[in-house]
Coordinates of C-alpha atoms and ligand atoms in Angstrom, one line a residue:
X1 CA -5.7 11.8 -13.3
X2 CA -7.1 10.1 -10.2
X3 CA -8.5 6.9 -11.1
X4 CA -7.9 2.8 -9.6
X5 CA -6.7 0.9 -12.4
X6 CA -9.3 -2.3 -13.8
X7 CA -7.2 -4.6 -15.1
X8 CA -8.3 -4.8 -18.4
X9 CA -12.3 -3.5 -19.6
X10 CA -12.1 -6.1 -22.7
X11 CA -13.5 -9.1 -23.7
X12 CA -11.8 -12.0 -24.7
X13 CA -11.4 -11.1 -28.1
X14 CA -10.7 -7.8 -27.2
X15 CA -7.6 -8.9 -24.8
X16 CA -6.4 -10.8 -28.3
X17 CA -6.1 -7.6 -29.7
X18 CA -4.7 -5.5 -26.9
X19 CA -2.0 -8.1 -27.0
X20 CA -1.2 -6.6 -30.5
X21 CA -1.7 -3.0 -29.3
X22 CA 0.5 -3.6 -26.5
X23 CA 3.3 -4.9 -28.7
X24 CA 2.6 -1.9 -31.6
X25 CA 1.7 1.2 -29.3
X26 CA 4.0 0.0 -26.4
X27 CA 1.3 0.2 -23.8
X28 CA 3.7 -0.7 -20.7
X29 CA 0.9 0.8 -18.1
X30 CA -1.8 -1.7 -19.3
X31 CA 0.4 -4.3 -20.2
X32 CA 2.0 -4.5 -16.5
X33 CA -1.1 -5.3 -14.2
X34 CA -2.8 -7.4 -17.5
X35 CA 0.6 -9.5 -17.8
X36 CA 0.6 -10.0 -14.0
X37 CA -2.5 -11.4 -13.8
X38 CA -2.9 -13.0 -17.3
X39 CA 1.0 -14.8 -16.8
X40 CA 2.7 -14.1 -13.4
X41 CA -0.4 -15.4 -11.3
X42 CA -1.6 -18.6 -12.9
X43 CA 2.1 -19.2 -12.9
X44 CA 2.1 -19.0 -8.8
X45 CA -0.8 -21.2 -8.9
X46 CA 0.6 -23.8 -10.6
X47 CA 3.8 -23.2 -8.4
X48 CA 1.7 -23.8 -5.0
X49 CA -0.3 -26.8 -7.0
X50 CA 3.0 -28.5 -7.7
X51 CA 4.4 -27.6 -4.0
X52 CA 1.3 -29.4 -2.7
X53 CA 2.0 -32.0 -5.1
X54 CA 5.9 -32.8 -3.8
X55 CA 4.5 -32.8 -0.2
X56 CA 2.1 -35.4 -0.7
X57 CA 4.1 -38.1 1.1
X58 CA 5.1 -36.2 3.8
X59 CA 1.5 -35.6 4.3
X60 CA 0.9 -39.1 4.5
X61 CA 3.5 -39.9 6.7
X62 CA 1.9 -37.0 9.2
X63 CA -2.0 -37.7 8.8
X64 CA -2.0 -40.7 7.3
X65 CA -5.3 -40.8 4.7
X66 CA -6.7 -38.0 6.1
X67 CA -3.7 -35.5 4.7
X68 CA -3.6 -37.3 1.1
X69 CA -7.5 -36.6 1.2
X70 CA -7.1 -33.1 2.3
X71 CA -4.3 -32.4 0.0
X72 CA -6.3 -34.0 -3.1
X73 CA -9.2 -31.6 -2.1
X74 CA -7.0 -28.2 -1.8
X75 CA -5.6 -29.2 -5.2
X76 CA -9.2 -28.9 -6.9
X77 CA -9.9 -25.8 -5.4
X78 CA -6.7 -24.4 -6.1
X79 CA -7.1 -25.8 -10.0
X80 CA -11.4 -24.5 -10.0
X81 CA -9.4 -21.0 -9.1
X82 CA -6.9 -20.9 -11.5
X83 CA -9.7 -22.0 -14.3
X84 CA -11.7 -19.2 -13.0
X85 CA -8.7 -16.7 -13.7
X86 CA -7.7 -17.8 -17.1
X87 CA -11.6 -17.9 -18.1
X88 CA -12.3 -13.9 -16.4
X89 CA -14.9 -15.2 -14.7
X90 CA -16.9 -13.2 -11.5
X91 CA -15.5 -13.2 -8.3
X92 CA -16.9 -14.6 -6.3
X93 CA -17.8 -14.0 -2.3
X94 CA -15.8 -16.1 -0.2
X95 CA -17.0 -19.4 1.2
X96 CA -15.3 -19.9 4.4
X97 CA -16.0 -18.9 8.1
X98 CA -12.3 -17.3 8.8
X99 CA -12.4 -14.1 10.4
X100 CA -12.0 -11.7 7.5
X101 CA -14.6 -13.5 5.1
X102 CA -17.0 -11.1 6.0
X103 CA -14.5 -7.7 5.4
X104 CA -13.4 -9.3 2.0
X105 CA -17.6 -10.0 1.3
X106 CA -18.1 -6.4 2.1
X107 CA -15.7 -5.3 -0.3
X108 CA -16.9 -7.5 -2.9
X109 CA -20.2 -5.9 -2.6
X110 CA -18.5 -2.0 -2.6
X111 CA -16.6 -3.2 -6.0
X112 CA -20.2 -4.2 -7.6
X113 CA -21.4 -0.6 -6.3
X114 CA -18.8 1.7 -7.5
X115 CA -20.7 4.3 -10.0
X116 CA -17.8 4.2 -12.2
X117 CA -17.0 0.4 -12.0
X118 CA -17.0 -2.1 -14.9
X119 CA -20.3 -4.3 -13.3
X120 CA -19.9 -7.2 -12.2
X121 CA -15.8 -7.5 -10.6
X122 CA -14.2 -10.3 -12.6
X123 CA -10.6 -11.0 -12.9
X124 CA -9.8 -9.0 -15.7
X125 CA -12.3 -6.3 -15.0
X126 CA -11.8 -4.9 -11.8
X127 CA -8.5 -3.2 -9.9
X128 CA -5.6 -5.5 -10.4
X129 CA -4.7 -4.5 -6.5
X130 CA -8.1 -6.4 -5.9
X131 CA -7.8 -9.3 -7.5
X132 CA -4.2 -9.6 -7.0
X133 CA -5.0 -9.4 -3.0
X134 CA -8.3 -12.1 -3.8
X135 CA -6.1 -14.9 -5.3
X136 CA -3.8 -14.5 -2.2
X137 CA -6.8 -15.1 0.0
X138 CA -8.0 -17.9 -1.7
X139 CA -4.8 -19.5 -1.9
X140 CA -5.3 -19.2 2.0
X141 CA -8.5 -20.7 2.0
X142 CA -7.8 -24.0 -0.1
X143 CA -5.6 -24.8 2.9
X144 CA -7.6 -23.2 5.7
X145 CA -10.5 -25.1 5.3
X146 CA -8.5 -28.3 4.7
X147 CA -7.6 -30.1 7.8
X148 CA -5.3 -31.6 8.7
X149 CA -2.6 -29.6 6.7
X150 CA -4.7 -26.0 7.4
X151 CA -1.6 -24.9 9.1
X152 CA 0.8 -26.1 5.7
X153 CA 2.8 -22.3 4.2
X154 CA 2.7 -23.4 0.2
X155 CA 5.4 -20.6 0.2
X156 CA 7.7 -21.6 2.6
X157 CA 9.6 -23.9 0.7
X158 CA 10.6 -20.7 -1.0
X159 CA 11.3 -18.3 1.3
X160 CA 13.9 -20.3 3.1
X161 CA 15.5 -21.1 0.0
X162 CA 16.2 -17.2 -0.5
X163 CA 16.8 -17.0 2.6
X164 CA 20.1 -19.4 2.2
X165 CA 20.7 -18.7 -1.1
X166 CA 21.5 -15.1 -0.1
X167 CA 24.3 -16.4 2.5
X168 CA 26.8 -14.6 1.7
X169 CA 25.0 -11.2 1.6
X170 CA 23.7 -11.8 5.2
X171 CA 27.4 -12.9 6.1
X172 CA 28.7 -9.7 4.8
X173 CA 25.9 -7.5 6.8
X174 CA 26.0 -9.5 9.8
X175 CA 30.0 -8.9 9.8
X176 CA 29.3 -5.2 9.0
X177 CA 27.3 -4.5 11.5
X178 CA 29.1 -6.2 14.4
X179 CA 32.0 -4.7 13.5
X180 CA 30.0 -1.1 13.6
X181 CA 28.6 -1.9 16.8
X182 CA 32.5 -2.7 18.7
X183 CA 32.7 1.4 18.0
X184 CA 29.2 2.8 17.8
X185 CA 29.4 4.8 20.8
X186 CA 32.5 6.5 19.7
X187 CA 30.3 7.8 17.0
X188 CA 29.6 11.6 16.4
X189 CA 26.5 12.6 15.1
X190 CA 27.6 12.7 11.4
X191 CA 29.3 9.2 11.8
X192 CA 26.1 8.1 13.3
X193 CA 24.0 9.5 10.2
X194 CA 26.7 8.3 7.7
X195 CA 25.7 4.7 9.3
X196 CA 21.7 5.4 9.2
X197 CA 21.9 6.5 5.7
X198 CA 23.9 2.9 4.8
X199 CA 21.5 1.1 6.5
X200 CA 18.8 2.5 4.8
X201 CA 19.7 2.4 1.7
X202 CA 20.9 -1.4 2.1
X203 CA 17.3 -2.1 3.5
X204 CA 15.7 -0.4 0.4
X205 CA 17.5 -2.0 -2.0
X206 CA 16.4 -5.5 0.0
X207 CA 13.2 -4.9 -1.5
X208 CA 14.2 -6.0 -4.7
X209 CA 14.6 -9.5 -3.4
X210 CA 10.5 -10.9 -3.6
X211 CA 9.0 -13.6 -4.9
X212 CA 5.8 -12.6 -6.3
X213 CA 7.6 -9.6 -8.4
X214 CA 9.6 -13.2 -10.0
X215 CA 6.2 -15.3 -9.9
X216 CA 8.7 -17.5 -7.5
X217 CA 12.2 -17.6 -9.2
X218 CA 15.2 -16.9 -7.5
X219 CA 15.1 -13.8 -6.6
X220 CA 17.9 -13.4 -3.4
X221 CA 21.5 -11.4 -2.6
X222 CA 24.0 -12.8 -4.3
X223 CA 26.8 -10.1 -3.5
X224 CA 27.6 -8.2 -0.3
X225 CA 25.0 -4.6 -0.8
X226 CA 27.5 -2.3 0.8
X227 CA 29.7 -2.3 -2.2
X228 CA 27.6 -1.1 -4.2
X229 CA 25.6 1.6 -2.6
X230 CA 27.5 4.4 -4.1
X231 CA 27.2 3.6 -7.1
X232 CA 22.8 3.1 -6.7
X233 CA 22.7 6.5 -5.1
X234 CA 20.9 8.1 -8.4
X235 CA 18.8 5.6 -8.6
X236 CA 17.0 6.8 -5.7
X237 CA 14.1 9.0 -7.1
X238 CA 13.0 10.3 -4.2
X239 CA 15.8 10.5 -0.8
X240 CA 14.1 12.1 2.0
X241 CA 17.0 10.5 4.6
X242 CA 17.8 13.7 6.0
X243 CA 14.3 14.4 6.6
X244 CA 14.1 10.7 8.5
X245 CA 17.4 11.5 10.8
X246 CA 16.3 15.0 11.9
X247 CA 13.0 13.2 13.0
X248 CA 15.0 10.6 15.1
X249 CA 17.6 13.4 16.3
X250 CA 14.7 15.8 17.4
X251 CA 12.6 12.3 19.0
X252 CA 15.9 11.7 20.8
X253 CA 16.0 15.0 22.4
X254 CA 13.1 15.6 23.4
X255 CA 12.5 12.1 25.0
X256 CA 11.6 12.2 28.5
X257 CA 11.6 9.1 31.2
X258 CA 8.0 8.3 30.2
X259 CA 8.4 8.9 26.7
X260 CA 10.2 6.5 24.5
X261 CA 11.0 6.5 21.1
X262 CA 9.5 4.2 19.3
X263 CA 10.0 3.3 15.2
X264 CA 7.4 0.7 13.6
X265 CA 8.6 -1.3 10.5
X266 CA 5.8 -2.3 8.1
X267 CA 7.6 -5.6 7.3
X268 CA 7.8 -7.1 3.5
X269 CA 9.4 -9.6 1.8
X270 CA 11.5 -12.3 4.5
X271 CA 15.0 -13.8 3.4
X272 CA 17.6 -11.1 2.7
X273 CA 15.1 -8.2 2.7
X274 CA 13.9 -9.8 6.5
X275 CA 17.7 -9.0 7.4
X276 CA 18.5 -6.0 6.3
X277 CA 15.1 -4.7 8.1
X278 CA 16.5 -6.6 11.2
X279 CA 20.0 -4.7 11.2
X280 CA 18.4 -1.3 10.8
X281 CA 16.3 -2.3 13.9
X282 CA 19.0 -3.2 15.6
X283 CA 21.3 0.3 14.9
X284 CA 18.0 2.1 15.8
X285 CA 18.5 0.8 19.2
X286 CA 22.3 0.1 19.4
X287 CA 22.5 4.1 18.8
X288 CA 19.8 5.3 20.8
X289 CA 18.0 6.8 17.9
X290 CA 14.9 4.5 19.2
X291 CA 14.2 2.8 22.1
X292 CA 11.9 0.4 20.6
X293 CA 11.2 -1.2 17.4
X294 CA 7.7 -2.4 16.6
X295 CA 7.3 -4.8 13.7
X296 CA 4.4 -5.7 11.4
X297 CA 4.2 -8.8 9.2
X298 CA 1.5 -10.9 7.9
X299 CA -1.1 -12.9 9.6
X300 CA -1.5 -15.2 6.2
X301 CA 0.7 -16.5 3.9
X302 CA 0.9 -13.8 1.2
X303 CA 2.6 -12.5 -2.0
X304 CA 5.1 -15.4 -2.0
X305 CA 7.4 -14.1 -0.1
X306 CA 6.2 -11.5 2.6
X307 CA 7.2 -11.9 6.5
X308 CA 4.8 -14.1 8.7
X309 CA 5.5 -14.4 12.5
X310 CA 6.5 -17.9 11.4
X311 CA 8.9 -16.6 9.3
X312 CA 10.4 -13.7 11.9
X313 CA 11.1 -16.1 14.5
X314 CA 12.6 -18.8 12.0
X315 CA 14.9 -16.2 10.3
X316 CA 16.3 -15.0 13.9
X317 CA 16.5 -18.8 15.1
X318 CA 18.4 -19.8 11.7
X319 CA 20.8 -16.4 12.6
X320 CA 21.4 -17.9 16.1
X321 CA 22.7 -21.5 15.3
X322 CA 24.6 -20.1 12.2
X323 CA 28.0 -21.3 11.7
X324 CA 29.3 -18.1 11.6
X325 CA 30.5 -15.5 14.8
X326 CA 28.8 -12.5 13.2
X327 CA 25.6 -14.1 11.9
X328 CA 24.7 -16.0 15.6
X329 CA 25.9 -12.9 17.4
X330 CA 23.6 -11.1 15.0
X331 CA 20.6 -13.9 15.7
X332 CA 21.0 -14.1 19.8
X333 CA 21.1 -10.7 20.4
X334 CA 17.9 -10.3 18.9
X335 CA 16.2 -13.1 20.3
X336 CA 17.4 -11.1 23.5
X337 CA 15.8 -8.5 22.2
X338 CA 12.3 -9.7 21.4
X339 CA 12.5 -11.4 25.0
X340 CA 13.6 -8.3 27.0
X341 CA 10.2 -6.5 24.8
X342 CA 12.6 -3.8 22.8
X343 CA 11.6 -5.8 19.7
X344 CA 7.6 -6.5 19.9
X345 CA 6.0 -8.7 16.6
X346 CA 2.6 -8.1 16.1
X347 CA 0.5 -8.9 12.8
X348 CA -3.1 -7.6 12.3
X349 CA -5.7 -8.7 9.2
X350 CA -5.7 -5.4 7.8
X351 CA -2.6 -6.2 6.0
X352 CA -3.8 -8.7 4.7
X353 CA -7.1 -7.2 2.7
X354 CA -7.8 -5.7 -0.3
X355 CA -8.2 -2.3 1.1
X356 CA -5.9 0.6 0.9
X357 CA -4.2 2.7 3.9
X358 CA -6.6 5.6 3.3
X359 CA -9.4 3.2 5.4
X360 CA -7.5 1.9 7.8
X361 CA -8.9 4.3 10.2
X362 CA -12.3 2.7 9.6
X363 CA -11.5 -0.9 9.0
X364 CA -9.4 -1.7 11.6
X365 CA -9.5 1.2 13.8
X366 CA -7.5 -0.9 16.6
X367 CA -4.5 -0.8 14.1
X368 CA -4.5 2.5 13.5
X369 CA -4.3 3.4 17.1
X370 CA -1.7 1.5 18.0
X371 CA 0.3 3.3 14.9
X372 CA -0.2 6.7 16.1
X373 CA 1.6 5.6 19.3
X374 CA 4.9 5.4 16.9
X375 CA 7.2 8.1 16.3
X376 CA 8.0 6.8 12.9
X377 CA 6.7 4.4 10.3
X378 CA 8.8 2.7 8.1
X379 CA 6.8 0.7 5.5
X380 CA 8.9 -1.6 3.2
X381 CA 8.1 -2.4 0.1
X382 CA 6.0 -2.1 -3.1
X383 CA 2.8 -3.6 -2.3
X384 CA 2.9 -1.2 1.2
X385 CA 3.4 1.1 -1.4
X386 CA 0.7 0.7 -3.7
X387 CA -1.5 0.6 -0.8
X388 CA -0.1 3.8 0.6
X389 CA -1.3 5.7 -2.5
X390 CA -4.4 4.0 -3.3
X391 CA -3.0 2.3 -6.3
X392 CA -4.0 5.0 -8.3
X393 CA -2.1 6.4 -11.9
X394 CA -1.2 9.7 -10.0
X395 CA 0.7 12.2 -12.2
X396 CA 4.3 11.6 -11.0
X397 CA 4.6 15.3 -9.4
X398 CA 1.5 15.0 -7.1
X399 CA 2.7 15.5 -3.4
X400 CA 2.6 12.2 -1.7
X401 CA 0.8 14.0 1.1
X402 CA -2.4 14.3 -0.5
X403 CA -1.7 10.9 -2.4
X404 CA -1.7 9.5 1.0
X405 CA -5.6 10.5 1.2
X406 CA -5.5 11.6 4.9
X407 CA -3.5 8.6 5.9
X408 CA -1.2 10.2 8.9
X409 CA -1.2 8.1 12.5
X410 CA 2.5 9.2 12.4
X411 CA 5.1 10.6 10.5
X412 CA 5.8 7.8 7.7
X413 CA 8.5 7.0 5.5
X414 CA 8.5 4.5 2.7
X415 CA 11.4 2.1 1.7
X416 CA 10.3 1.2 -1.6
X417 CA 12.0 0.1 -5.2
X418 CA 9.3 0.5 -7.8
X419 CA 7.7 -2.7 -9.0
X420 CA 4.6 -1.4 -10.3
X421 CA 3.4 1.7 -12.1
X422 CA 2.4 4.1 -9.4
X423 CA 4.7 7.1 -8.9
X424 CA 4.0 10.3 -7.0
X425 CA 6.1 12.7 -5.3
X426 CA 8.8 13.4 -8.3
X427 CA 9.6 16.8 -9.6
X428 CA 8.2 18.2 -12.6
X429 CA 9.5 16.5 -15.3
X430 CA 11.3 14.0 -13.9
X431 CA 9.2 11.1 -14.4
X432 CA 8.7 11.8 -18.0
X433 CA 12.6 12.3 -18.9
X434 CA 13.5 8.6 -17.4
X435 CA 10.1 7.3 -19.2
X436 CA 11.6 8.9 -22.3
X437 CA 14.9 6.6 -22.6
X438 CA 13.5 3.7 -20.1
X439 CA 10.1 2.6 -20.9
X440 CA 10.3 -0.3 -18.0
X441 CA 11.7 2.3 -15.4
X442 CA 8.8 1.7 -12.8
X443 CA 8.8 -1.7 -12.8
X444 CA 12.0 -3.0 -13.2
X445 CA 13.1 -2.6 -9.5
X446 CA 16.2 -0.7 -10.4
X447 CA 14.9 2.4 -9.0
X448 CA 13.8 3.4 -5.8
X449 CA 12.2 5.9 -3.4
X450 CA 12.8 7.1 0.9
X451 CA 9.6 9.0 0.3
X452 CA 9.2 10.9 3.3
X453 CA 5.6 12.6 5.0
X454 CA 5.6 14.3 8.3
X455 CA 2.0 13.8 9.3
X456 CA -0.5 17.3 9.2
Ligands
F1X501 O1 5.6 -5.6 -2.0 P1 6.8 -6.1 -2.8 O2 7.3 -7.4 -2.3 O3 7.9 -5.1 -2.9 O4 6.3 -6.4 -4.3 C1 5.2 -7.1 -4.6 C2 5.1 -7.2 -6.1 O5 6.1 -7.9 -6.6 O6 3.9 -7.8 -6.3 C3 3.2 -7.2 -7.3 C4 3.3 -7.9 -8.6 O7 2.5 -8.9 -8.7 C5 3.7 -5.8 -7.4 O8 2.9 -4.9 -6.6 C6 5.0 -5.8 -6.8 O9 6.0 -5.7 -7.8
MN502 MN1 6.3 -8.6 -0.8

């Protein structure tokens, strides 16, 4: 089956009694994207309507009248949005004059055209990777258009708290890694892959750590990962590793003076997830796997907790003045490295619109230039992932080549633990025996995939 998922095609009365379905039949694939959007996001929005709420003063005390005024108006539109929601009523096209506006229009227009759509998109109605990405961008837009506190993250607040609240994971990297790094050139080769293949792991078992999956609970590293990545090994679904250090071995050698390796990392969530993507830079690098490390985050505030350049140079700052050796050591060598151009941050709009990875290539063919120029891409995360595979309910053994719908600037690698209920990529059977004893396998974050595609 090869079809993008509306949320729901029922009516009101007809959502009462898919409700009951979903409770008799079990119906986990609907009940995921109409639970998201029917609990998890009006939930966010009250979250960033309360945030607003709490800031109110220090508004005042920054623009005097002018923030409470702009704050009061970002509230209604916030609270006309999340009406519109609750009440599936039409999207709409987008008011504002930021640079995407027209792109997201466009789309809107392409979702009333599709021959086998649902008519007219509405909340419930139309792919829950659309409207998910829409409330996002509307969220943007309440502040955007509200000077004098345009520039005001709702999500911030958030993402620093995981941030500290996962201290002691990012202590227990940091000293990890430094420790790693007194040796690293003692290393063989299989020492040297022994450490990729920790590194990995511990940056794909980050991913569990977002916001949006918790509609904003706590949701950091309690513990140190290292421990425990023995024990997650069969957990991995899909561990293409190998494939991903024979692609970095064979880069190596046959780098020339002009040539250098380069990896890109797709960035997702910040906090702990930010750090573990950090370190892996870093021992790309520190081993000579990779000369350079490009990174992607967000231009816009988005999914709660994804990276924004704000948050990249925030996280490495807070690294640096830590009161720790191994975390400051961590943050100032990478501040060195973003100033000597190893490290380069870069965020583009595409990332932040509804369309999937198979029209990049049209949409934003800058992007997609400058990603062929990479030897690798690692993209992190579930959303990348969904986006990867056009969000569609693939059988679970379909080759994520062709799922990938001619998406190929480079070889590509996804770091993902599944959060929503697109698979491909699995052997025969194997989705069906875990579906058998775990109905809540795909979205529980417990498992995970190094999926793995070389290109043409
Ligand atoms: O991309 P991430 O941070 O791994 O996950 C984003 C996410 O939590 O948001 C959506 C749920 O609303 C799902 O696609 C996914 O589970
Ligand atoms: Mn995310």
């Amino acid at each position: 089956m090869n079809l993008t998922r509306p949320v729901c095609a029922l009516c009101a009365a007809g959502r009462v009694l898919l409700l009951v379905l979903v409770h008799l039949l079990r119906l986990e694939k609907i009940s995921f994207a109409y639970f998201t959007i029917k609990d998890r996001l009006p939930q966010i929005l009250t979250r960033v309507i309360d945030t607003l709420h709490r800031h109110k003063n220090e508004f005042f005390e920054e623009h005097g009248e002018k923030g409470v005024e702009a704050e009061k108006r970002a509230i209604s539109f916030l609270s006309k949005l999340r009406n519109e929601l609750q009440t599936d009523k039409p999207v709409t096209p987008l008011e504002d004059e930021l640079p995407d506006a027209a792109l997201w229009n466009q789309y809107l227009d392409y979702q009333r055209n599709l021959p086998n759509g649902n008519g007219e998109p509405s909340w419930f109605q139309s792919p829950w990777l659309y409207v998910e990405c829409y409330m996002y961008r509307r969220i943007h837009a309440a502040l955007a258009q509200n000077p004098p506190i345009d520039n005001f993250d709702v999500f911030k607040e958030g993402k620093a708290q995981n941030f500290f609240e996962s201290q002691e994971a990012v202590i227990a990297l940091c000293t990890y890694f430094q420790e790693l790094l007194k040796n690293i050139k003692d290393l063989d080769e299989k020492q040297l892959q022994e450490e990729l293949f920790k590194l990995l792991q511990v940056s794909l078992w980050g991913n569990k750590c977002d916001l949006s999956f918790s509609a904003g609970e706590d949701s950091s590293q309690k513990s140190s990962p290292l421990q425990s990545l023995e024990n997650m090994v069969p957990y991995i679904l899909v561990n293409d590793m190998e494939k991903v250090w024979s692609l970095l071995v064979n880069a190596k050698k046959n780098r020339t003076e002009r040539s250098n390796v380069r990896v890109d990392i797709i960035l997702d969530n910040a906090g702990f997830e930010l750090v573990s993507d950090l370190v892996l830079a870093d021992f790309l690098l520190s081993s000579k796997l990779a000369d350079e490390v490009y990174f992607h985050g967000k231009s816009i505030p988005w999914y709660v907790s994804d990276t924004t350049k704000h948050d990249f140079n925030w996280t490495i700052k807070q690294l640096g003045s830590a009161n720790h050796m191994w975390m400051s050591r961590c943050g100032i060598n990478w501040e060195g490295n973003l100033k000597k151009g190893v490290w380069v941050f870069h965020d583009h709009m595409f990332w932040t619109l509804p369309h999937d990875f198979s029209s990049m290539s049209e949409v934003a063919s800058d992007l997609y230039a400058e990603l062929q120029k990479s030897n690798l891409l690692l993209f992190k995360g579930d959303l990348n992932y969904r986006k990867l595979t056009g969000d569609r309910k693939w059988e679970y053994s379909v080759p994520f080549h062709q799922a990938l719908n001619k998406f190929h600037p480079a070889p590509l690698c996804s770091l993902r633990t599944l959060k929503s209920d697109t698979q491909v990529g699995l052997k025969p059977g194997q989705g069906e025996q875990i579906q058998a004893s775990e109905s809540e396998w795909m979205v529980s974050g417990k498992y995970g995939v190094v999926q793995f595609d070389a290109g043409l």
